[in-house]
CSV table of C-alpha atoms in Angstrom, one decimal:
chain,number,residue,atom,x,y,z
A,1,UNK,CA,8.2,72.4,79.5
A,2,UNK,CA,9.8,71.5,82.8
A,3,UNK,CA,6.5,71.8,84.6
A,4,UNK,CA,4.8,69.5,82.1
A,5,UNK,CA,7.5,66.9,82.6
A,6,UNK,CA,7.2,67.2,86.3
A,7,UNK,CA,3.4,67.0,86.2
A,8,UNK,CA,3.7,63.9,83.9
A,9,UNK,CA,6.1,62.2,86.3
A,10,UNK,CA,3.9,63.0,89.3
A,11,UNK,CA,0.8,61.7,87.6
A,12,UNK,CA,2.6,58.5,86.6
A,13,UNK,CA,3.8,57.9,90.1
A,14,UNK,CA,0.3,58.5,91.6
A,15,UNK,CA,-1.1,56.1,89.0
A,16,UNK,CA,1.4,53.4,89.8
A,17,UNK,CA,0.9,53.7,93.5
A,18,UNK,CA,-2.9,53.4,93.3
A,19,UNK,CA,-3.4,51.0,90.3
A,20,UNK,CA,-0.5,48.6,90.2
A,21,UNK,CA,-0.4,45.7,90.5
A,22,UNK,CA,-3.9,45.7,88.8
A,23,UNK,CA,-6.8,44.6,90.8
A,24,UNK,CA,-8.3,41.8,88.7
A,25,UNK,CA,-11.1,40.9,91.1
A,26,UNK,CA,-14.3,40.5,89.1
A,27,UNK,CA,-12.7,41.2,85.7
A,28,UNK,CA,-12.7,37.5,84.6
A,29,UNK,CA,-16.2,38.0,83.1
A,30,UNK,CA,-14.7,40.3,80.5
A,31,UNK,CA,-12.1,37.9,79.2
A,32,UNK,CA,-14.5,36.5,76.6
A,33,UNK,CA,-16.3,39.8,75.8
A,34,UNK,CA,-14.1,40.7,72.8
A,35,UNK,CA,-14.2,44.3,73.9
A,36,UNK,CA,-10.4,44.7,74.2
A,37,UNK,CA,-8.0,41.9,73.3
A,38,UNK,CA,-4.6,41.1,71.9
A,39,UNK,CA,-4.4,39.3,68.5
A,40,UNK,CA,-1.0,38.4,67.1
A,41,UNK,CA,1.8,40.8,66.1
A,42,UNK,CA,2.6,43.3,63.4
A,43,UNK,CA,5.6,43.0,60.9
A,44,UNK,CA,8.0,44.2,63.6
A,45,UNK,CA,6.6,41.8,66.2
A,46,UNK,CA,4.7,44.5,68.1
A,47,UNK,CA,1.5,43.1,69.7
A,48,UNK,CA,-1.7,44.1,68.1
A,49,UNK,CA,-4.5,45.3,70.4
A,50,UNK,CA,-8.1,45.3,69.2
A,51,UNK,CA,-10.7,47.6,70.7
A,52,UNK,CA,-14.2,46.9,69.5
A,53,UNK,CA,-16.3,50.0,70.2
A,54,UNK,CA,-19.5,48.3,69.2
A,55,UNK,CA,-19.1,45.6,71.8
A,56,UNK,CA,-18.1,48.2,74.4
A,57,UNK,CA,-21.3,50.2,73.6
A,58,UNK,CA,-23.5,47.1,74.0
A,59,UNK,CA,-21.7,46.0,77.2
A,60,UNK,CA,-22.8,46.7,80.7
A,61,UNK,CA,-19.2,47.4,81.8
A,62,UNK,CA,-18.9,50.4,84.0
A,63,UNK,CA,-16.3,53.1,83.4
A,64,UNK,CA,-14.2,52.1,86.3
A,65,UNK,CA,-14.2,48.4,85.3
A,66,UNK,CA,-13.2,49.2,81.6
A,67,UNK,CA,-10.3,51.2,83.0
A,68,UNK,CA,-9.2,48.4,85.3
A,69,UNK,CA,-9.6,45.8,82.5
A,70,UNK,CA,-7.5,48.0,80.2
A,71,UNK,CA,-4.8,48.3,82.8
A,72,UNK,CA,-4.9,44.6,83.3
A,73,UNK,CA,-4.5,43.9,79.6
A,74,UNK,CA,-1.8,46.5,79.1
A,75,UNK,CA,0.2,45.3,82.1
A,76,UNK,CA,-0.1,41.7,81.0
A,77,UNK,CA,1.2,42.8,77.6
A,78,UNK,CA,4.1,44.7,79.0
A,79,UNK,CA,5.1,41.8,81.3
A,80,UNK,CA,4.5,38.9,78.8
A,81,UNK,CA,4.7,40.1,75.2
A,82,UNK,CA,7.4,42.8,75.2
A,83,UNK,CA,11.2,42.4,74.8
A,84,UNK,CA,13.0,45.3,76.5
A,85,UNK,CA,15.2,47.2,74.0
A,86,UNK,CA,13.5,45.4,71.0
A,87,UNK,CA,9.7,45.3,71.3
A,88,UNK,CA,8.4,48.1,73.5
A,89,UNK,CA,5.3,49.4,71.9
A,90,UNK,CA,2.1,48.2,70.3
A,91,UNK,CA,-0.3,48.6,67.3
A,92,UNK,CA,-4.0,49.3,68.0
A,93,UNK,CA,-7.0,48.6,65.8
A,94,UNK,CA,-10.1,50.5,66.9
A,95,UNK,CA,-13.2,49.0,65.2
A,96,UNK,CA,-16.0,51.5,64.9
A,97,UNK,CA,-18.3,49.3,62.9
A,98,UNK,CA,-22.0,50.4,63.2
A,99,UNK,CA,-21.3,53.4,65.3
A,100,UNK,CA,-22.7,56.8,64.6
A,101,UNK,CA,-21.4,60.0,66.2
A,102,UNK,CA,-24.1,59.9,68.9
A,103,UNK,CA,-23.4,56.3,69.7
A,104,UNK,CA,-19.7,56.6,70.7
A,105,UNK,CA,-19.3,55.6,74.4
A,106,UNK,CA,-17.5,58.8,75.2
A,107,UNK,CA,-17.5,58.4,79.0
A,108,UNK,CA,-16.2,54.9,78.9
A,109,UNK,CA,-13.5,55.9,76.4
A,110,UNK,CA,-12.3,59.1,77.9
A,111,UNK,CA,-10.5,57.6,80.9
A,112,UNK,CA,-9.1,54.7,78.9
A,113,UNK,CA,-7.7,57.0,76.3
A,114,UNK,CA,-6.3,59.4,78.9
A,115,UNK,CA,-4.7,56.5,80.8
A,116,UNK,CA,-3.1,55.0,77.7
A,117,UNK,CA,-1.9,58.4,76.6
A,118,UNK,CA,-0.6,59.8,79.9
A,119,UNK,CA,0.5,56.7,81.8
A,120,UNK,CA,1.8,54.5,79.0
A,121,UNK,CA,3.6,57.3,77.1
A,122,UNK,CA,5.6,56.3,74.1
A,123,UNK,CA,4.1,52.8,73.9
A,124,UNK,CA,1.7,53.5,71.0
A,125,UNK,CA,3.2,52.8,67.6
A,126,UNK,CA,0.1,53.3,65.4
A,127,UNK,CA,-3.7,53.3,65.9
A,128,UNK,CA,-5.9,52.5,63.0
A,129,UNK,CA,-9.5,53.6,63.5
A,130,UNK,CA,-11.5,51.6,61.0
A,131,UNK,CA,-15.1,51.3,59.8
A,132,UNK,CA,-15.7,55.0,60.7
A,133,UNK,CA,-18.6,56.8,59.1
A,134,UNK,CA,-17.9,60.1,57.3
A,135,UNK,CA,-19.4,62.1,60.2
A,136,UNK,CA,-17.1,60.3,62.7
A,137,UNK,CA,-14.0,61.1,60.5
A,138,UNK,CA,-15.0,64.8,60.2
A,139,UNK,CA,-15.5,65.1,64.0
A,140,UNK,CA,-12.2,63.3,64.7
A,141,UNK,CA,-10.4,65.6,62.3
A,142,UNK,CA,-11.5,68.6,64.4
A,143,UNK,CA,-10.4,66.8,67.6
A,144,UNK,CA,-6.9,66.4,66.1
A,145,UNK,CA,-6.4,70.1,66.8
A,146,UNK,CA,-6.5,69.4,70.5
A,147,UNK,CA,-4.2,66.3,70.4
A,148,UNK,CA,-0.4,66.7,70.6
A,149,UNK,CA,1.2,66.4,67.2
A,150,UNK,CA,3.3,63.4,68.1
A,151,UNK,CA,0.1,61.4,68.9
A,152,UNK,CA,-1.9,62.8,66.0
A,153,UNK,CA,0.7,61.5,63.6
A,154,UNK,CA,0.2,58.0,64.9
A,155,UNK,CA,-3.6,58.1,64.3
A,156,UNK,CA,-5.1,56.9,61.0
A,157,UNK,CA,-8.8,56.9,60.2
A,158,UNK,CA,-10.6,54.8,57.6
A,159,UNK,CA,-14.1,53.9,56.5
A,160,UNK,CA,-14.4,50.5,54.9
A,161,UNK,CA,-11.2,51.0,52.9
A,162,UNK,CA,-8.8,50.1,55.7
A,163,UNK,CA,-7.4,46.7,54.5
A,164,UNK,CA,-4.4,48.1,52.6
A,165,UNK,CA,-3.4,50.1,55.7
A,166,UNK,CA,-3.6,47.1,58.0
A,167,UNK,CA,-1.9,44.7,55.6
A,168,UNK,CA,1.0,47.2,55.3
A,169,UNK,CA,1.6,46.7,59.0
A,170,UNK,CA,0.3,43.2,59.8
A,171,UNK,CA,0.9,40.0,57.8
A,172,UNK,CA,-2.4,38.7,56.3
A,173,UNK,CA,-1.8,35.4,58.1
A,174,UNK,CA,-1.8,37.3,61.4
A,175,UNK,CA,-4.7,39.6,60.6
A,176,UNK,CA,-8.3,38.4,61.5
A,177,UNK,CA,-10.6,37.5,58.6
A,178,UNK,CA,-13.0,40.2,59.7
A,179,UNK,CA,-10.3,42.8,59.0
A,180,UNK,CA,-9.3,41.3,55.6
A,181,UNK,CA,-6.7,38.8,56.7
A,182,UNK,CA,-6.6,35.0,56.7
A,183,UNK,CA,-6.3,34.4,60.5
A,184,UNK,CA,-9.6,33.0,61.8
A,185,UNK,CA,-11.8,35.7,63.4
A,186,UNK,CA,-11.7,35.3,67.1
A,187,UNK,CA,-15.2,34.7,68.5
A,188,UNK,CA,-14.4,33.3,71.9
A,189,UNK,CA,-11.5,32.7,74.3
A,190,UNK,CA,-10.1,36.2,73.8
A,191,UNK,CA,-7.9,35.8,76.8
A,192,UNK,CA,-5.2,34.5,77.0
A,193,UNK,CA,-4.0,36.5,74.0
A,194,UNK,CA,-3.4,35.0,70.6
A,195,UNK,CA,0.3,35.7,69.9
A,196,UNK,CA,1.0,33.1,67.2
């Protein structure tokens, strides 16, 4: 256990020294892509992050750039949308609409997920993976065996029946219409974040 802790601290220190502050040069073009954005807050005022895997798949964004953009969004979130001691974690919606198992942008996702899991430990409150096909849910259930139990308990997967789950955590007035809420679906100007 002590070695894992030491390794995690060493990894975090190396990450901070090479990636922070984030290099935002050239990332402005992704502000309106809708790949990864912040939309309002949940019932406990945690920021809600939305990751649209369909848009990520269609984009020309390179693996290194999606990692840099993720770091930029997360660091903006930590510095501008958190309240130390009160609001210190976030809620994530991963929209898997129109994705089959073979279409998942694995290479683009691997480093993003590892970065969020290893560098931003303890920041994730819940992740709702929605619009998943049955095959995706079966594959993900086998992956759960390789994820630590603490993280696995925070992951929830749904097909098209996700509205009740999201509304249990996010007020309908703060949830985008495309997810079953009444907040207008964001189609442009994804950044600066919508934190009404």
